[in-house]
Short mmCIF file of C-alpha atoms in Angstrom, two decimals:
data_model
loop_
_atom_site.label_atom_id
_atom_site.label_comp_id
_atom_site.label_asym_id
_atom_site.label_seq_id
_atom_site.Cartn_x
_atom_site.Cartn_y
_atom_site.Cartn_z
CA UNK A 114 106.51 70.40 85.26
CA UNK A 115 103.28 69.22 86.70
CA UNK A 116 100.93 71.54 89.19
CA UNK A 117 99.58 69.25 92.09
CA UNK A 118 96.85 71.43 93.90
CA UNK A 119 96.69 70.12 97.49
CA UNK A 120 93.77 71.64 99.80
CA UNK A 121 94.61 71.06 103.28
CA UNK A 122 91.37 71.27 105.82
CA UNK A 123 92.66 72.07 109.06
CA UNK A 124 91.95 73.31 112.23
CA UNK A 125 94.54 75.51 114.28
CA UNK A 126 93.52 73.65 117.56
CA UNK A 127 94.68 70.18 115.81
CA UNK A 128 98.07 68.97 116.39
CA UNK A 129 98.01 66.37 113.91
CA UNK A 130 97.14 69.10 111.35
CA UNK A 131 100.60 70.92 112.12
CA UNK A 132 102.42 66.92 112.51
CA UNK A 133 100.53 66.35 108.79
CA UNK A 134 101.49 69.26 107.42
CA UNK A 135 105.32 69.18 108.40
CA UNK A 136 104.93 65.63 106.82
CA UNK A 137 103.69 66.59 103.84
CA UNK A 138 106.01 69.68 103.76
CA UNK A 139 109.21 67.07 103.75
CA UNK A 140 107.56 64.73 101.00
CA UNK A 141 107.21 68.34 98.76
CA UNK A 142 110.38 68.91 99.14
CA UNK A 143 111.36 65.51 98.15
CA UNK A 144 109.41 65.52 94.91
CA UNK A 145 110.34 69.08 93.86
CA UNK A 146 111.99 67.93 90.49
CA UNK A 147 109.12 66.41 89.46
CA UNK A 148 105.86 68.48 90.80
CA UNK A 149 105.11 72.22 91.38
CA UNK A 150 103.05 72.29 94.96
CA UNK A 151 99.95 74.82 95.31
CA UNK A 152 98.87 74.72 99.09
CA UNK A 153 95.91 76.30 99.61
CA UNK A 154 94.73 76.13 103.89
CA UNK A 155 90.82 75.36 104.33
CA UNK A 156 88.85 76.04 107.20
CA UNK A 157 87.59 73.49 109.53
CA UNK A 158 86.87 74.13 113.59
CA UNK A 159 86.81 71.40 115.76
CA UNK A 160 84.64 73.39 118.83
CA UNK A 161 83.11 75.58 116.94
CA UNK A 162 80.50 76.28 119.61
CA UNK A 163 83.36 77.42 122.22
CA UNK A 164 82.92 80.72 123.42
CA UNK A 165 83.66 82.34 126.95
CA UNK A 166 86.68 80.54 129.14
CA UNK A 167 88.69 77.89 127.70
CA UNK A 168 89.11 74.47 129.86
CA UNK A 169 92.62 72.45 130.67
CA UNK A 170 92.63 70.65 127.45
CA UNK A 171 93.33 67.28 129.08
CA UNK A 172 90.01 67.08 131.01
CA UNK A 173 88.26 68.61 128.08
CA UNK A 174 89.50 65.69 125.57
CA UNK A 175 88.55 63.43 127.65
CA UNK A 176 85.26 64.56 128.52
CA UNK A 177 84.80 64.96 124.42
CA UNK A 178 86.10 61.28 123.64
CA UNK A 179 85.28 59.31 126.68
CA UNK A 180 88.92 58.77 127.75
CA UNK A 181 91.05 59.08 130.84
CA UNK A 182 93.18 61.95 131.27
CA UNK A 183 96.16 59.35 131.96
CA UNK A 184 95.43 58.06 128.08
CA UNK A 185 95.03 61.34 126.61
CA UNK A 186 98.72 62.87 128.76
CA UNK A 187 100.23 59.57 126.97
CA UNK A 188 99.33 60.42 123.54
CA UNK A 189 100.03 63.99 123.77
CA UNK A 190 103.30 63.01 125.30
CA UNK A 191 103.29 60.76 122.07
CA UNK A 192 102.42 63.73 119.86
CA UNK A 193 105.47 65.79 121.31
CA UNK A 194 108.32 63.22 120.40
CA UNK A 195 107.05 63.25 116.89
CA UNK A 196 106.77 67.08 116.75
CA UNK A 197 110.16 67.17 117.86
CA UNK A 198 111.75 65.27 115.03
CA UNK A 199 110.02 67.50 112.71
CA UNK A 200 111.54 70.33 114.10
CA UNK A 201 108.07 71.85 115.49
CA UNK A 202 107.47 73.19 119.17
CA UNK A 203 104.95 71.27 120.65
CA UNK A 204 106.74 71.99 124.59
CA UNK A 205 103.57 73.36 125.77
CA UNK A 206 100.72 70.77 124.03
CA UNK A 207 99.34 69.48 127.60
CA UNK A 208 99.25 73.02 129.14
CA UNK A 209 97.09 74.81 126.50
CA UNK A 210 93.54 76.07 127.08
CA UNK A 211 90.25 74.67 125.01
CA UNK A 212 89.36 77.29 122.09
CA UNK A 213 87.47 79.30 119.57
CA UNK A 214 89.79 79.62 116.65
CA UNK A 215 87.27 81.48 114.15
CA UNK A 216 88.83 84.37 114.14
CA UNK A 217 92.08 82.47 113.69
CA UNK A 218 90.75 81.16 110.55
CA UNK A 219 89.58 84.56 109.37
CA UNK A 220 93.43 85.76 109.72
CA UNK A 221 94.84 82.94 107.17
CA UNK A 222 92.51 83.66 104.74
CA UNK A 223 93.63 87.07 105.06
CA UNK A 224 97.49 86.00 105.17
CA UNK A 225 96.72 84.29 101.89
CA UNK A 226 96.05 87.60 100.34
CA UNK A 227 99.09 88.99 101.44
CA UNK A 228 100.99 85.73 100.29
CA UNK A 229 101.89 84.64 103.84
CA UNK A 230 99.06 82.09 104.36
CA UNK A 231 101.46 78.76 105.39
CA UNK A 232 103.32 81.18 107.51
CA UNK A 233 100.15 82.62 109.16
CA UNK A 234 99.03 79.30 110.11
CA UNK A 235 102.58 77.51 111.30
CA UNK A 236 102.95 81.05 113.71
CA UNK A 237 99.24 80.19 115.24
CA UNK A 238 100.57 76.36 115.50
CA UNK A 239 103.91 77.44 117.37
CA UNK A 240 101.51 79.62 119.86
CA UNK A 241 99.39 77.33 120.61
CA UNK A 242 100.90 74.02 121.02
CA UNK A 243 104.35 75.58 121.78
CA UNK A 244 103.52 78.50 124.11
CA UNK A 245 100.27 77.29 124.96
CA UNK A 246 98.57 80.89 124.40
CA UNK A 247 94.98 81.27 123.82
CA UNK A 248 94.53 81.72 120.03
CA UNK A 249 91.08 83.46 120.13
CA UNK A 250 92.61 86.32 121.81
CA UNK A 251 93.13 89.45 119.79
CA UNK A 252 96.96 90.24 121.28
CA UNK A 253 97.85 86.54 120.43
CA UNK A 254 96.90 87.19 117.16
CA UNK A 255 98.40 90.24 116.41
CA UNK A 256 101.82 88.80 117.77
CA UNK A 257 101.57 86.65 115.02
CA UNK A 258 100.89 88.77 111.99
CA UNK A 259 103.72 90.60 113.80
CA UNK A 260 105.94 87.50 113.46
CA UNK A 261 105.01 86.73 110.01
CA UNK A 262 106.08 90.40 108.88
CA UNK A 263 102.13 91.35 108.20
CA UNK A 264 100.45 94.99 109.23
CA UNK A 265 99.16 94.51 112.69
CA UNK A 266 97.19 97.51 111.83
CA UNK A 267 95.17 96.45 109.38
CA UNK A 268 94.49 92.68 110.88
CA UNK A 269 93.20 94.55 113.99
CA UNK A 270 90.84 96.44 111.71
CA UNK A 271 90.11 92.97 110.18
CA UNK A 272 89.24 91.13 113.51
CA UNK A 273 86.99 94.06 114.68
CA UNK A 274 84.64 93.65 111.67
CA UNK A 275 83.08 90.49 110.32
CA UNK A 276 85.67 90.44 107.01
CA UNK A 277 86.25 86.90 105.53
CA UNK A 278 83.59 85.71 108.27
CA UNK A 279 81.07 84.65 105.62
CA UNK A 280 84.56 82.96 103.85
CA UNK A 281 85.21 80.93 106.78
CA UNK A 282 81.48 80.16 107.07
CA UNK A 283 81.06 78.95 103.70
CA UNK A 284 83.99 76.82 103.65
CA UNK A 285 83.52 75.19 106.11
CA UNK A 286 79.64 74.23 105.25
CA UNK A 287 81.33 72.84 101.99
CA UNK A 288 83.82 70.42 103.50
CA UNK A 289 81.41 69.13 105.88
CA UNK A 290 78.41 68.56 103.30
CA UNK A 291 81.52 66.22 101.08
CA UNK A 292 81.42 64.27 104.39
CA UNK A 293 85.13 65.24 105.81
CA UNK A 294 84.64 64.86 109.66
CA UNK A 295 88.42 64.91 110.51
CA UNK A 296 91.54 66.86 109.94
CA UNK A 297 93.46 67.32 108.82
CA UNK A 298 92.33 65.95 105.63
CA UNK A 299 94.40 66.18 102.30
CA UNK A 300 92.81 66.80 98.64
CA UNK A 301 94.64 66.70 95.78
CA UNK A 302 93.63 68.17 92.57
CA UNK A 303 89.95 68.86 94.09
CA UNK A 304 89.54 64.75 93.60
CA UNK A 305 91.45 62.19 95.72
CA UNK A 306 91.39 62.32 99.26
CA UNK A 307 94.23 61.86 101.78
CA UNK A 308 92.78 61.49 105.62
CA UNK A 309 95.63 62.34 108.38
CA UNK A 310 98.96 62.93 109.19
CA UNK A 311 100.50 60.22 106.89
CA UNK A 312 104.23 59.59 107.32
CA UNK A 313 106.60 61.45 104.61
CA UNK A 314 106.87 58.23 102.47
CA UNK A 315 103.32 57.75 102.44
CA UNK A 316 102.81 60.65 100.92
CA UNK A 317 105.64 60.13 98.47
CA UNK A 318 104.14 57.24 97.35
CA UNK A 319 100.55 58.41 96.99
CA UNK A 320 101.36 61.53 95.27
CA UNK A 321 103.55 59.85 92.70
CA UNK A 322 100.38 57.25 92.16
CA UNK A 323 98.28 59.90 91.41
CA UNK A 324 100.09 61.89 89.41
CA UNK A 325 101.55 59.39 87.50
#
């Protein structure tokens, strides 16, 4: 059976990166007589200058894009009907709080390590977009390795020291330099390129194509 390698760039404070991925997770499944599926989650931050309080994320998307809040509350509201056919919790998307999700990103690549790196990042989706909790706070993260089954002791040791920060760093610098300015983004076999979160029979279709 044929491997298909599929590097996901992603950002925990995306929606359409947890929408994409449940997408993509459905079209898997539907292929899984014909392809083995590697995942492999790489780091992207959409603030990655955010530091001290976080802001209402309505007025702070529409500061960033130049919207109204009464556009961006529609397509959030939008963003919840589709989450909700995919089984994910997005009840808390318009309540959440603006950012830093660094050390976030340092915790998956940890997860992957311990196997649970899909899981590590679908617990930090539920908490943010479902519970609205901050997801640059230490306790919210810990909740989640504790979800996921992982040693809470060791990812506190983890987020106290710099560990996979150079990682994240790196990764990111890549991504950016081969001109991906949005996630989620999609690459399959390190060589085609599938931008956002495509519909299940989209990506069907495209991963057939290319593997054909």
């Amino acid at each position: 059976m044929k491997n298909i390698q599929i590097d996901i760039v992603s950002d925990i404070a995306c929606p359409w990166c947890a929408i994409g991925y449940a997408r993509l997770e459905k079209a898997m499944q539907q292929l899984a007589s014909e392809f083995k599926f590697t995942v492999e989650w790489r780091a992207f931050e959409l603030n990655p200058d955010h530091s001290g309080e976080g802001e209402p994320i309505l007025p702070a998307l529409a500061k960033k894009y130049g919207r109204s809040e009464e556009e961006l509350h529609a397509t959030q509201a939008q963003m919840m009907t589709i989450a909700r056919t995919l089984g994910l919790n997005f009840e808390k998307i318009q309540q959440r709080l603006t950012c830093n999700t660094f050390d976030a990103h340092r915790l998956v690549k940890w997860a992957r390590e311990e196997g649970k790196q899909t899981e590590m990042k679908q617990a930090l989706f539920e908490v943010y977009f479902g519970e609205a909790r901050v997801v640059s706070d230490q306790d919210v993260l810990l909740a989640c390795v504790e979800a996921i089954g992982l040693d809470t002791t060791k990812a506190k040791q983890l987020l106290e020291s710099d560990q996979y920060a150079a990682k994240v760093r790196e990764e990111e610098a890549t991504y950016q330099q081969a001109g991906i300015t949005s996630v989620p983004a999609f690459i399959i076999n390190n060589k085609h390129l599938i931008s956002g979160a495509q519909e299940t029979a989209t990506f069907v279709q495209v991963l057939r194509e290319l593997n054909a």
